[in-house]
mmCIF file of C-alpha atoms in Angstrom:
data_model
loop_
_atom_site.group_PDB
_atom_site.id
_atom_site.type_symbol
_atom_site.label_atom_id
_atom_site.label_comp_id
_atom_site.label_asym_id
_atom_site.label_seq_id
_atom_site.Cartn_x
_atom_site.Cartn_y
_atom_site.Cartn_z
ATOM 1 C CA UNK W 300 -2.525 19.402 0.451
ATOM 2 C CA UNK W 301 -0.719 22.169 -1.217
ATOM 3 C CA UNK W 302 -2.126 22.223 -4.417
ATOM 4 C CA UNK W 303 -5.138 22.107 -2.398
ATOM 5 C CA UNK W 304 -4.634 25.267 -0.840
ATOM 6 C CA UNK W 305 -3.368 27.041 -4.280
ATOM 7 C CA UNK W 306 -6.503 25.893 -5.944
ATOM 8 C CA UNK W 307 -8.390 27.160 -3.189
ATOM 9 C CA UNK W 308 -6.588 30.372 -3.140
ATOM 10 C CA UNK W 309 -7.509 30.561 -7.129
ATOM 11 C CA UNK W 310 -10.849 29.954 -6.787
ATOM 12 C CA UNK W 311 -11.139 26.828 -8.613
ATOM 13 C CA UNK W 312 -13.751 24.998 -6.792
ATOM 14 C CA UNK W 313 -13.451 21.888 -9.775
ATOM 15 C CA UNK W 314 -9.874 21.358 -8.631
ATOM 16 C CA UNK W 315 -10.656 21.842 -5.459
ATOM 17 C CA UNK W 316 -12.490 18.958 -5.322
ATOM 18 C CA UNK W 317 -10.508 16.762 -7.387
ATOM 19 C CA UNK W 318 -7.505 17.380 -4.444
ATOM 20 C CA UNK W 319 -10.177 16.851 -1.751
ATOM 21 C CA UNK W 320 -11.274 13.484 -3.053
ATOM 22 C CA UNK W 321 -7.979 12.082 -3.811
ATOM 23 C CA UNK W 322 -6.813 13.394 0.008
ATOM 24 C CA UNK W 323 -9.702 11.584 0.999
ATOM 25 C CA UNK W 324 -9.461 8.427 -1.307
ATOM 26 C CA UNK W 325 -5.821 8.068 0.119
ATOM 27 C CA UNK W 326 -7.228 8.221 3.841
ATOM 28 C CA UNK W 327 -10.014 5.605 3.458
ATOM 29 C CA UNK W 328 -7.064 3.643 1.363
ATOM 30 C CA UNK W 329 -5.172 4.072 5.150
ATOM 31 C CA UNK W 330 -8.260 3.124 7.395
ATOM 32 C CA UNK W 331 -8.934 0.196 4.981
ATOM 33 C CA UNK W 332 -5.321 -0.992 6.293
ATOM 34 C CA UNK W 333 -5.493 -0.555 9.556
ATOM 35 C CA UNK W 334 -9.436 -1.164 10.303
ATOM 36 C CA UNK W 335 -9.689 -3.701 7.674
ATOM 37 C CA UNK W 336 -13.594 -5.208 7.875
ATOM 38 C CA UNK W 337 -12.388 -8.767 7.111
ATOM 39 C CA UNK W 338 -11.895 -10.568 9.985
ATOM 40 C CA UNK W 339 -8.605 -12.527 8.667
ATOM 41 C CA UNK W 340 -6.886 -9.427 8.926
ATOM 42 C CA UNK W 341 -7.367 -7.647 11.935
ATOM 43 C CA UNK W 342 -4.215 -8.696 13.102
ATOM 44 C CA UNK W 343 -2.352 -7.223 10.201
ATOM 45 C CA UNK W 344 -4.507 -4.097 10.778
ATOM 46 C CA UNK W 345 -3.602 -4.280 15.319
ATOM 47 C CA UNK W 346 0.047 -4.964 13.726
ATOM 48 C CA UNK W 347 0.040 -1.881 11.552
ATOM 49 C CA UNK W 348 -1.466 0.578 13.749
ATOM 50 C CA UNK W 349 1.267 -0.279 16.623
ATOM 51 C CA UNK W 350 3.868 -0.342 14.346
ATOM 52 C CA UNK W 351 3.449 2.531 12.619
ATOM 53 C CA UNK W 352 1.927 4.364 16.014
ATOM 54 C CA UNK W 353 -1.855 5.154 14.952
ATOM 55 C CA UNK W 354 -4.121 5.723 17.846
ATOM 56 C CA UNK W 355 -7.120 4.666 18.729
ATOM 57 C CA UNK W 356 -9.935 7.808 17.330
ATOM 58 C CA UNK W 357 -7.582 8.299 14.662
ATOM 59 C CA UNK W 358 -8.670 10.768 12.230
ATOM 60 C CA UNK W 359 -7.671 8.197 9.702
ATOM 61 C CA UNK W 360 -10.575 5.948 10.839
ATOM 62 C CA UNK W 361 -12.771 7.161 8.488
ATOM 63 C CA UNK W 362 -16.091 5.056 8.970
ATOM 64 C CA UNK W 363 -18.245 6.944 7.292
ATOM 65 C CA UNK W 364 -16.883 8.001 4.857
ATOM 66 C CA UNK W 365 -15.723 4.451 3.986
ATOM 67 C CA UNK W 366 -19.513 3.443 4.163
ATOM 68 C CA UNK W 367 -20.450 6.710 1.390
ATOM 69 C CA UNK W 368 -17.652 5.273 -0.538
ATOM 70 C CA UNK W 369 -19.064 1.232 -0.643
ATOM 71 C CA UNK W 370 -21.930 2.780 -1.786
ATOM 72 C CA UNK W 371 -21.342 5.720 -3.868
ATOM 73 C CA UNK W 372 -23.706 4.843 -6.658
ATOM 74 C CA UNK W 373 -26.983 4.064 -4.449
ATOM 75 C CA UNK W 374 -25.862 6.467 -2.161
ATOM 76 C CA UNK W 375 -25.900 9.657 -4.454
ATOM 77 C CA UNK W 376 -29.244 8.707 -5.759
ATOM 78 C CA UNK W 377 -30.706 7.986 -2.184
ATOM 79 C CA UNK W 378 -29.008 11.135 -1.062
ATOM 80 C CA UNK W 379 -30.757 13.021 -4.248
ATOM 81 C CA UNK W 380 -34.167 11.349 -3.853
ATOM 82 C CA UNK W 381 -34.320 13.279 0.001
ATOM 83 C CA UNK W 382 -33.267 16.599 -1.337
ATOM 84 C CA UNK W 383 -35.426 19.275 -3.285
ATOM 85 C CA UNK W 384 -32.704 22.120 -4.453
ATOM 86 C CA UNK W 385 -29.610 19.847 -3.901
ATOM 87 C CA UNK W 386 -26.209 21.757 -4.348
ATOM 88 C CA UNK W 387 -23.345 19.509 -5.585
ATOM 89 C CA UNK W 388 -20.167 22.123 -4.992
ATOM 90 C CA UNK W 389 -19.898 24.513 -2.495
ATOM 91 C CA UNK W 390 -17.005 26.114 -1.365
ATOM 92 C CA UNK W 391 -17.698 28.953 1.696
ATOM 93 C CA UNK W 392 -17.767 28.967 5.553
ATOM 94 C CA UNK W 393 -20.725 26.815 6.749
ATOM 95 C CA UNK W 394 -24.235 28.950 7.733
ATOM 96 C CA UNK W 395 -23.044 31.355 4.922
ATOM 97 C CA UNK W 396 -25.770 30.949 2.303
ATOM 98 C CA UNK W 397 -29.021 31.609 4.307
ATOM 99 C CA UNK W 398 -32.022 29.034 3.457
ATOM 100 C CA UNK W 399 -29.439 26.197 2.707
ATOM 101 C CA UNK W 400 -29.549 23.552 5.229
ATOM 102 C CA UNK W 401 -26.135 21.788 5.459
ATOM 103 C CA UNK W 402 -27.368 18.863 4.507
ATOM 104 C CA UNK W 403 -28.562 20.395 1.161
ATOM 105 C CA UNK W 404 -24.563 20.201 -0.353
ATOM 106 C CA UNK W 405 -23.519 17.058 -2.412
ATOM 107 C CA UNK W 406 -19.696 18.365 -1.023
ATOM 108 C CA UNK W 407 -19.264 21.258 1.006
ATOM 109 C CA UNK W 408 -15.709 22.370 2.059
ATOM 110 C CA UNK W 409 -15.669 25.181 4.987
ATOM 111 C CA UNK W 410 -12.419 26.947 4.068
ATOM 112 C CA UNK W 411 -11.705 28.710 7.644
ATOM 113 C CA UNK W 412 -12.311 24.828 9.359
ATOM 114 C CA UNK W 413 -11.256 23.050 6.640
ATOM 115 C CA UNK W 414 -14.367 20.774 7.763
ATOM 116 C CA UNK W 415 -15.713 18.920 4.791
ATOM 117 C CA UNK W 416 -19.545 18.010 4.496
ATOM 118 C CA UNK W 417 -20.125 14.942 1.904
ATOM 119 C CA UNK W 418 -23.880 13.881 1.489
ATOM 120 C CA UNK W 419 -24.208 14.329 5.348
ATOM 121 C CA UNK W 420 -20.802 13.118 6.131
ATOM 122 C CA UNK W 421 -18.346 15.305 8.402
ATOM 123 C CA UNK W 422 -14.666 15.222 8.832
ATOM 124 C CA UNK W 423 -12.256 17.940 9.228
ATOM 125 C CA UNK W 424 -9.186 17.713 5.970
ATOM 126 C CA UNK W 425 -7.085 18.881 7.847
ATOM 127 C CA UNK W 426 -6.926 17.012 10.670
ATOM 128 C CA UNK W 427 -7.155 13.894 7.940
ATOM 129 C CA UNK W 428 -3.572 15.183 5.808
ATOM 130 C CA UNK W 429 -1.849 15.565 9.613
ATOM 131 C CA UNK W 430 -2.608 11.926 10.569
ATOM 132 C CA UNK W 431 -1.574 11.186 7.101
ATOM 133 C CA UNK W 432 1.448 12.649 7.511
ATOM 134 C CA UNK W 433 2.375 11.522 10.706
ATOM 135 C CA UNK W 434 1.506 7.660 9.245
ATOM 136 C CA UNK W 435 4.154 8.455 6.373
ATOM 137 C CA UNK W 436 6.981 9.991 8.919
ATOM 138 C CA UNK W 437 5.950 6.707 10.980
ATOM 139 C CA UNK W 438 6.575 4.337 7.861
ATOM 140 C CA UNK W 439 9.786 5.690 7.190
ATOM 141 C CA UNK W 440 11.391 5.802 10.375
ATOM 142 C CA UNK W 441 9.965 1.676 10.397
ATOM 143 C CA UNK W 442 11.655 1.163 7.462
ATOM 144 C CA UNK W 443 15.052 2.618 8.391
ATOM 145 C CA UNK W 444 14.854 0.352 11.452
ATOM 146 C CA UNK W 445 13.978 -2.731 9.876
ATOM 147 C CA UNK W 446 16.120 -2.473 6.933
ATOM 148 C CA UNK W 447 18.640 -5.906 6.593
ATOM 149 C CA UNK W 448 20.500 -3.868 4.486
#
């Protein structure tokens, strides 16, 4: 999250994106754990999310952006195939760049919302790194408390 904001600060919309898809990778990595599709382990996911006190409308539950990401490849070329002047980075408040539909950006980051656009997909980051947070403080204090040691 912090080199996030530095790189955003710089102006370096590459590493930018790098930090926004590994912030994102991690999350989907989180709601794969707790809202795991199999169905032999939706107990361990139940068991996880009361343990380590994730709500139900987590941020963390991700389902969209867990179905872009099963389909990345097919995706990106669907997504291309409905677009005429497609823009794959853009970093700038949303509505800024007149003509451009949202839907137009690959990735779009809003930097006053922190609201991130991917192929159609909308979350806000922020809100994403807090829950992530809050899931790590969680795991710790579980730990602690269930150490034999």
């Amino acid at each position: 999250w912090e080199n996030l904001k530095r790189d955003l600060q710089m102006n370096d919309g590459e590493r930018v994106f790098l930090h926004v898809h590994a912030l994102l990778s991690h999350g989907i990595k989180l709601s794969k754990l707790f809202w795991p599709d199999e169905e032999s382990a939706r107990t361990r996911g139940e068991t996880l999310r009361t343990e380590l006190k994730v709500e139900a409308g987590s941020p963390l539950e991700l389902r969209e952006a867990r179905a872009q990401q099963d389909r990345s490849d097919v995706g990106l070329v669907e997504w291309l195939a409905l677009h005429e002047r497609p823009v794959d980075l853009n970093i700038m408040p949303q509505g800024t760049l007149s003509g451009f539909k949202e839907d137009e950006f690959h990735r779009s980051l809003d930097p006053e919302s922190w609201r991130l656009s991917y192929r159609g997909v909308s979350l806000d980051l922020r809100k994403v790194w807090q829950e992530t947070r809050q899931v790590e403080t969680s795991a710790e204090a579980w730990l602690r408390s269930h150490n034999p040691w």
